[in-house]
Amino acid sequence: MSQKFDVVVIGAGPGGYVAAIRAAQLGLKTACIEKYIGKEGKVALGGTCLNVGCIPSKALLDSSYKYHEAKEAFKVHGIEAKGVTIDVPAMVARKANIVKNLTGGIATLFKANGVTSFEGHGKLLANKQVEVTGLDGKTQVLEAENVIIASGSRPVEIPPAPLTDDIIVDSTGALELVEVPRHLVVIGAGVIGLELGSVWRRLGAQVTVLEYLERICPGLDGETARTLQRALTRQGMRFRLGTRVVAARSGEQGVELDLQPAAGGATESLQADYVLVAIGRRPYTEGLGLETVGLASDRRGMLENQGQRSAAPGVWVIGDVTSGPMLAHKAEEEAIVCIERIAGHAAEMNAEVIPSVIYTQPEVASVGLGEEQLQAARREYKVGRFPFSANSRAKINHESEGFIKILSDARSDQVLGVHMIGPGVSEMIGEACVAMEFSASAEDLALTCHPHPTRSE
Ligand code: FAD
Ligand code: NAD
């Protein structure tokens, strides 16, 4: 006999596990299906974020920055650190341990909240049923009043440089390198390329970033992106903008890439010992049985939603698999809204106020609209800009690179966007989110007393 649930969630990433826990907390009988096999050879919960995304990348960013500080930044404080070395396997093992602890924590939360966990592949069947194919190949059918698709996303591959033998790798491979590359070529100057490029640059690799467009981080406020590029260039990262890869040949010496100007022109070659392909991610919907419930993904692979409802009755979509930024906190917000709606509660989320952070050094944190977006929308706006070079805390810490820029409506002064670049700004952007949620004016922020000396003042 099939088991009956109020909610069956497919995928246990930040969208899926938050949805499952919230549903159970609201008294709904809930199951969550996950198929990802982690390092221990067992199903690991937590999705991309915990296993191969946010958490492991930030762990390596932290370790590599400590190494960089010990080697380069202590001197100015009169601290001499001699013979500083890096043990890459130990660094990677620390990261693996953090991942293990956190993914195990989700399993504990499932138990504590009464979520039934199924290990295997989830597939939609007709008549509100979901089939689970276990790791042993056996199938079982769950009856589901509501199904939530939280199947996440996968890296996009690039035909001229297919992933090869741990040499041409995606982000997952770049988190697992066992040695510091001599020359790492990164294809794509987006968030992953710059964060993981930074890890290996700090550890001593020569890093060249190839970007198709004439700028880095499309979507980010232009002035902020240019400032980040200058800072990373000073750290030794090389950028080749307006460049496309037309072929890649891997052999014993590493990889030889053929490059051309994006606008067309002569081909030149570039030698690397590792290549990281980081040109974006695509929603993951393979094998979900979408056709059986009359659903189809759009041109970008996305499943559309209206208030997290898909076009099929009783089927909901959240996280990377649907529209909006591919960010863990966005998936979590959608999870809560989705479950509250299933439970019959009124719930809204403000898609205008989703912060994003690039965890390079300096960090970049932004929320709301950038200058180019305001100009395209013909909005009249004011710019308030303050450089960290004039902030006492930043000067004390000898980290005065970057600025904070507040964009507000020219007439009402309502904050429309906040863009920060500097050390630690990931912890400061939350204040801008609160201000925007409360429709604050830039003056409201200016009149709020902040502690001294801090970056926040
Ligand atoms: P996912 O986390 O991808 O989870 C989906 C889960 O569904 C997976 O575990 C998958 O195995 C499972 N699944 C799929 N299909 C099925 C099926 N049919 N049956 C059973 N299970 C299935 N975001 C941030 O906000 N901050 C960051 O710092 C950040 N860093 C990142 C760094 C890297 C290197 C990468 C790759 C991503 C990063 N992201 C970051 C993005 C973030 O990881 C995603 O936005 C987030 O994980 C999306 O959550 P999700 O629940 O929608 O999907
Ligand atoms: P991205 O969209 O951030 O950047 C991809 C870059 O590759 C863009 O600059 C794009 O112009 C470029 N590009 C595309 N095709 C190319 C080609 N053929 N040759 C050269 N350049 C090309 O994508 P990503 O860095 O792969 O990250 C994927 C997603 O993961 C992000 O959009 C983000 O949502 C999420 N993520 C978030 C964080 C964070 O929040 N800190 C960290 C990592 C990943």
PDB file of C-alpha atoms in Angstrom, residues 228-367:
ATOM      1  CA  LEU A 228      36.256  44.632  -7.833  1.00  0.00           C
ATOM      2  CA  GLN A 229      38.138  43.937 -11.047  1.00  0.00           C
ATOM      3  CA  ARG A 230      40.805  46.508 -10.127  1.00  0.00           C
ATOM      4  CA  ALA A 231      41.182  45.002  -6.645  1.00  0.00           C
ATOM      5  CA  LEU A 232      41.510  41.441  -7.970  1.00  0.00           C
ATOM      6  CA  THR A 233      43.943  42.609 -10.650  1.00  0.00           C
ATOM      7  CA  ARG A 234      46.128  44.138  -7.897  1.00  0.00           C
ATOM      8  CA  GLN A 235      46.067  40.713  -6.224  1.00  0.00           C
ATOM      9  CA  GLY A 236      47.562  39.272  -9.395  1.00  0.00           C
ATOM     10  CA  MET A 237      44.453  37.834 -11.074  1.00  0.00           C
ATOM     11  CA  ARG A 238      44.574  38.391 -14.837  1.00  0.00           C
ATOM     12  CA  PHE A 239      41.464  39.234 -16.817  1.00  0.00           C
ATOM     13  CA  ARG A 240      40.854  38.784 -20.514  1.00  0.00           C
ATOM     14  CA  LEU A 241      37.495  40.310 -21.276  1.00  0.00           C
ATOM     15  CA  GLY A 242      35.696  40.072 -24.628  1.00  0.00           C
ATOM     16  CA  THR A 243      37.266  36.649 -25.156  1.00  0.00           C
ATOM     17  CA  ARG A 244      35.819  33.298 -26.135  1.00  0.00           C
ATOM     18  CA  VAL A 245      37.221  29.816 -25.973  1.00  0.00           C
ATOM     19  CA  VAL A 246      36.924  28.014 -29.295  1.00  0.00           C
ATOM     20  CA  ALA A 247      38.739  24.774 -28.454  1.00  0.00           C
ATOM     21  CA  ALA A 248      40.538  23.001 -25.618  1.00  0.00           C
ATOM     22  CA  ARG A 249      42.959  20.105 -25.939  1.00  0.00           C
ATOM     23  CA  SER A 250      43.970  18.252 -22.800  1.00  0.00           C
ATOM     24  CA  GLY A 251      47.076  16.131 -22.569  1.00  0.00           C
ATOM     25  CA  GLU A 252      49.934  15.302 -20.216  1.00  0.00           C
ATOM     26  CA  GLN A 253      51.065  18.920 -20.063  1.00  0.00           C
ATOM     27  CA  GLY A 254      47.613  20.135 -19.047  1.00  0.00           C
ATOM     28  CA  VAL A 255      45.281  21.981 -21.371  1.00  0.00           C
ATOM     29  CA  GLU A 256      45.910  24.084 -24.440  1.00  0.00           C
ATOM     30  CA  LEU A 257      43.076  26.513 -25.108  1.00  0.00           C
ATOM     31  CA  ASP A 258      42.366  28.296 -28.372  1.00  0.00           C
ATOM     32  CA  LEU A 259      40.981  31.782 -27.774  1.00  0.00           C
ATOM     33  CA  GLN A 260      39.432  34.356 -30.044  1.00  0.00           C
ATOM     34  CA  PRO A 261      38.199  37.886 -29.455  1.00  0.00           C
ATOM     35  CA  ALA A 262      34.425  37.678 -28.880  1.00  0.00           C
ATOM     36  CA  ALA A 263      33.984  40.186 -31.714  1.00  0.00           C
ATOM     37  CA  GLY A 264      35.949  37.898 -34.051  1.00  0.00           C
ATOM     38  CA  GLY A 265      39.622  37.917 -35.019  1.00  0.00           C
ATOM     39  CA  ALA A 266      42.803  35.905 -34.876  1.00  0.00           C
ATOM     40  CA  THR A 267      43.066  32.757 -32.756  1.00  0.00           C
ATOM     41  CA  GLU A 268      45.762  32.521 -30.093  1.00  0.00           C
ATOM     42  CA  SER A 269      46.563  29.767 -27.662  1.00  0.00           C
ATOM     43  CA  LEU A 270      46.887  29.690 -23.878  1.00  0.00           C
ATOM     44  CA  GLN A 271      48.389  26.902 -21.775  1.00  0.00           C
ATOM     45  CA  ALA A 272      46.926  25.910 -18.388  1.00  0.00           C
ATOM     46  CA  ASP A 273      47.370  23.004 -16.031  1.00  0.00           C
ATOM     47  CA  TYR A 274      43.740  23.253 -14.825  1.00  0.00           C
ATOM     48  CA  VAL A 275      40.656  24.890 -16.315  1.00  0.00           C
ATOM     49  CA  LEU A 276      37.576  25.864 -14.301  1.00  0.00           C
ATOM     50  CA  VAL A 277      34.405  26.232 -16.352  1.00  0.00           C
ATOM     51  CA  ALA A 278      32.068  28.638 -14.514  1.00  0.00           C
ATOM     52  CA  ILE A 279      29.716  30.093 -17.101  1.00  0.00           C
ATOM     53  CA  GLY A 280      26.483  29.777 -15.166  1.00  0.00           C
ATOM     54  CA  ARG A 281      24.031  27.172 -13.902  1.00  0.00           C
ATOM     55  CA  ARG A 282      20.880  25.710 -15.401  1.00  0.00           C
ATOM     56  CA  PRO A 283      17.769  24.395 -13.634  1.00  0.00           C
ATOM     57  CA  TYR A 284      17.877  20.632 -13.134  1.00  0.00           C
ATOM     58  CA  THR A 285      14.673  18.908 -14.242  1.00  0.00           C
ATOM     59  CA  GLU A 286      15.891  15.671 -15.830  1.00  0.00           C
ATOM     60  CA  GLY A 287      13.893  12.558 -14.954  1.00  0.00           C
ATOM     61  CA  LEU A 288      11.258  14.439 -12.945  1.00  0.00           C
ATOM     62  CA  GLY A 289       8.385  13.174 -15.105  1.00  0.00           C
ATOM     63  CA  LEU A 290       7.213  16.713 -15.848  1.00  0.00           C
ATOM     64  CA  GLU A 291       5.348  15.533 -18.950  1.00  0.00           C
ATOM     65  CA  THR A 292       3.072  13.260 -16.915  1.00  0.00           C
ATOM     66  CA  VAL A 293       1.604  16.314 -15.146  1.00  0.00           C
ATOM     67  CA  GLY A 294       1.666  18.529 -18.252  1.00  0.00           C
ATOM     68  CA  LEU A 295       4.615  20.690 -17.199  1.00  0.00           C
ATOM     69  CA  ALA A 296       7.528  21.783 -19.372  1.00  0.00           C
ATOM     70  CA  SER A 297      10.557  23.925 -18.682  1.00  0.00           C
ATOM     71  CA  ASP A 298      11.098  27.126 -20.660  1.00  0.00           C
ATOM     72  CA  ARG A 299      13.986  28.021 -23.012  1.00  0.00           C
ATOM     73  CA  ARG A 300      16.324  28.593 -20.048  1.00  0.00           C
ATOM     74  CA  GLY A 301      15.261  25.294 -18.486  1.00  0.00           C
ATOM     75  CA  MET A 302      13.193  27.068 -15.792  1.00  0.00           C
ATOM     76  CA  LEU A 303       9.861  25.942 -14.413  1.00  0.00           C
ATOM     77  CA  GLU A 304       7.617  29.000 -14.235  1.00  0.00           C
ATOM     78  CA  ASN A 305       5.686  29.846 -11.092  1.00  0.00           C
ATOM     79  CA  GLN A 306       2.905  32.122  -9.914  1.00  0.00           C
ATOM     80  CA  GLY A 307       3.324  32.526  -6.180  1.00  0.00           C
ATOM     81  CA  GLN A 308       5.387  29.272  -6.229  1.00  0.00           C
ATOM     82  CA  ARG A 309       2.468  27.385  -7.890  1.00  0.00           C
ATOM     83  CA  SER A 310       3.332  25.656 -11.168  1.00  0.00           C
ATOM     84  CA  ALA A 311       0.797  25.279 -13.969  1.00  0.00           C
ATOM     85  CA  ALA A 312      -0.070  21.765 -12.690  1.00  0.00           C
ATOM     86  CA  PRO A 313      -2.547  21.644  -9.785  1.00  0.00           C
ATOM     87  CA  GLY A 314      -0.907  20.652  -6.490  1.00  0.00           C
ATOM     88  CA  VAL A 315       2.636  20.984  -7.897  1.00  0.00           C
ATOM     89  CA  TRP A 316       4.783  23.802  -6.507  1.00  0.00           C
ATOM     90  CA  VAL A 317       8.269  24.985  -7.532  1.00  0.00           C
ATOM     91  CA  ILE A 318      10.957  26.711  -5.456  1.00  0.00           C
ATOM     92  CA  GLY A 319      14.668  27.567  -5.570  1.00  0.00           C
ATOM     93  CA  ASP A 320      17.122  27.341  -8.464  1.00  0.00           C
ATOM     94  CA  VAL A 321      14.708  25.320 -10.604  1.00  0.00           C
ATOM     95  CA  THR A 322      12.451  28.348 -10.977  1.00  0.00           C
ATOM     96  CA  SER A 323      12.930  32.013 -11.940  1.00  0.00           C
ATOM     97  CA  GLY A 324      14.938  34.571  -9.944  1.00  0.00           C
ATOM     98  CA  PRO A 325      18.502  34.624  -8.677  1.00  0.00           C
ATOM     99  CA  MET A 326      20.099  31.247  -7.984  1.00  0.00           C
ATOM    100  CA  LEU A 327      20.829  31.889  -4.319  1.00  0.00           C
ATOM    101  CA  ALA A 328      20.369  29.733  -1.231  1.00  0.00           C
ATOM    102  CA  HIS A 329      18.539  32.408   0.792  1.00  0.00           C
ATOM    103  CA  LYS A 330      16.142  33.043  -2.112  1.00  0.00           C
ATOM    104  CA  ALA A 331      15.351  29.289  -2.209  1.00  0.00           C
ATOM    105  CA  GLU A 332      14.744  29.348   1.571  1.00  0.00           C
ATOM    106  CA  GLU A 333      12.410  32.366   1.377  1.00  0.00           C
ATOM    107  CA  GLU A 334      10.418  30.713  -1.391  1.00  0.00           C
ATOM    108  CA  ALA A 335      10.221  27.515   0.666  1.00  0.00           C
ATOM    109  CA  ILE A 336       8.603  29.332   3.591  1.00  0.00           C
ATOM    110  CA  VAL A 337       6.169  31.241   1.369  1.00  0.00           C
ATOM    111  CA  CYS A 338       5.227  28.045  -0.472  1.00  0.00           C
ATOM    112  CA  ILE A 339       4.512  26.072   2.702  1.00  0.00           C
ATOM    113  CA  GLU A 340       2.602  28.911   4.358  1.00  0.00           C
ATOM    114  CA  ARG A 341       0.397  29.064   1.256  1.00  0.00           C
ATOM    115  CA  ILE A 342      -0.120  25.296   1.234  1.00  0.00           C
ATOM    116  CA  ALA A 343      -1.160  25.587   4.885  1.00  0.00           C
ATOM    117  CA  GLY A 344      -3.700  28.245   3.889  1.00  0.00           C
ATOM    118  CA  HIS A 345      -1.852  31.193   5.439  1.00  0.00           C
ATOM    119  CA  ALA A 346      -1.251  34.551   3.776  1.00  0.00           C
ATOM    120  CA  ALA A 347       2.431  34.800   2.835  1.00  0.00           C
ATOM    121  CA  GLU A 348       4.404  37.151   0.633  1.00  0.00           C
ATOM    122  CA  MET A 349       8.024  37.558  -0.271  1.00  0.00           C
ATOM    123  CA  ASN A 350       9.585  40.726  -1.588  1.00  0.00           C
ATOM    124  CA  ALA A 351      11.526  39.750  -4.702  1.00  0.00           C
ATOM    125  CA  GLU A 352      12.961  43.300  -4.863  1.00  0.00           C
ATOM    126  CA  VAL A 353      14.931  42.815  -1.656  1.00  0.00           C
ATOM    127  CA  ILE A 354      17.123  39.764  -2.148  1.00  0.00           C
ATOM    128  CA  PRO A 355      20.723  40.558  -1.246  1.00  0.00           C
ATOM    129  CA  SER A 356      23.664  39.016  -3.055  1.00  0.00           C
ATOM    130  CA  VAL A 357      27.262  38.679  -1.945  1.00  0.00           C
ATOM    131  CA  ILE A 358      30.517  37.816  -3.693  1.00  0.00           C
ATOM    132  CA  TYR A 359      32.857  36.457  -1.035  1.00  0.00           C
ATOM    133  CA  THR A 360      36.089  37.698  -2.597  1.00  0.00           C
ATOM    134  CA  GLN A 361      38.417  40.058  -0.750  1.00  0.00           C
ATOM    135  CA  PRO A 362      37.209  42.800  -0.822  1.00  0.00           C
ATOM    136  CA  GLU A 363      33.712  41.360  -0.525  1.00  0.00           C
ATOM    137  CA  VAL A 364      30.878  42.703  -2.644  1.00  0.00           C
ATOM    138  CA  ALA A 365      27.359  42.928  -1.217  1.00  0.00           C
ATOM    139  CA  SER A 366      24.389  44.466  -2.920  1.00  0.00           C
ATOM    140  CA  VAL A 367      20.637  44.699  -2.758  1.00  0.00           C
TER     141      VAL A 367
END
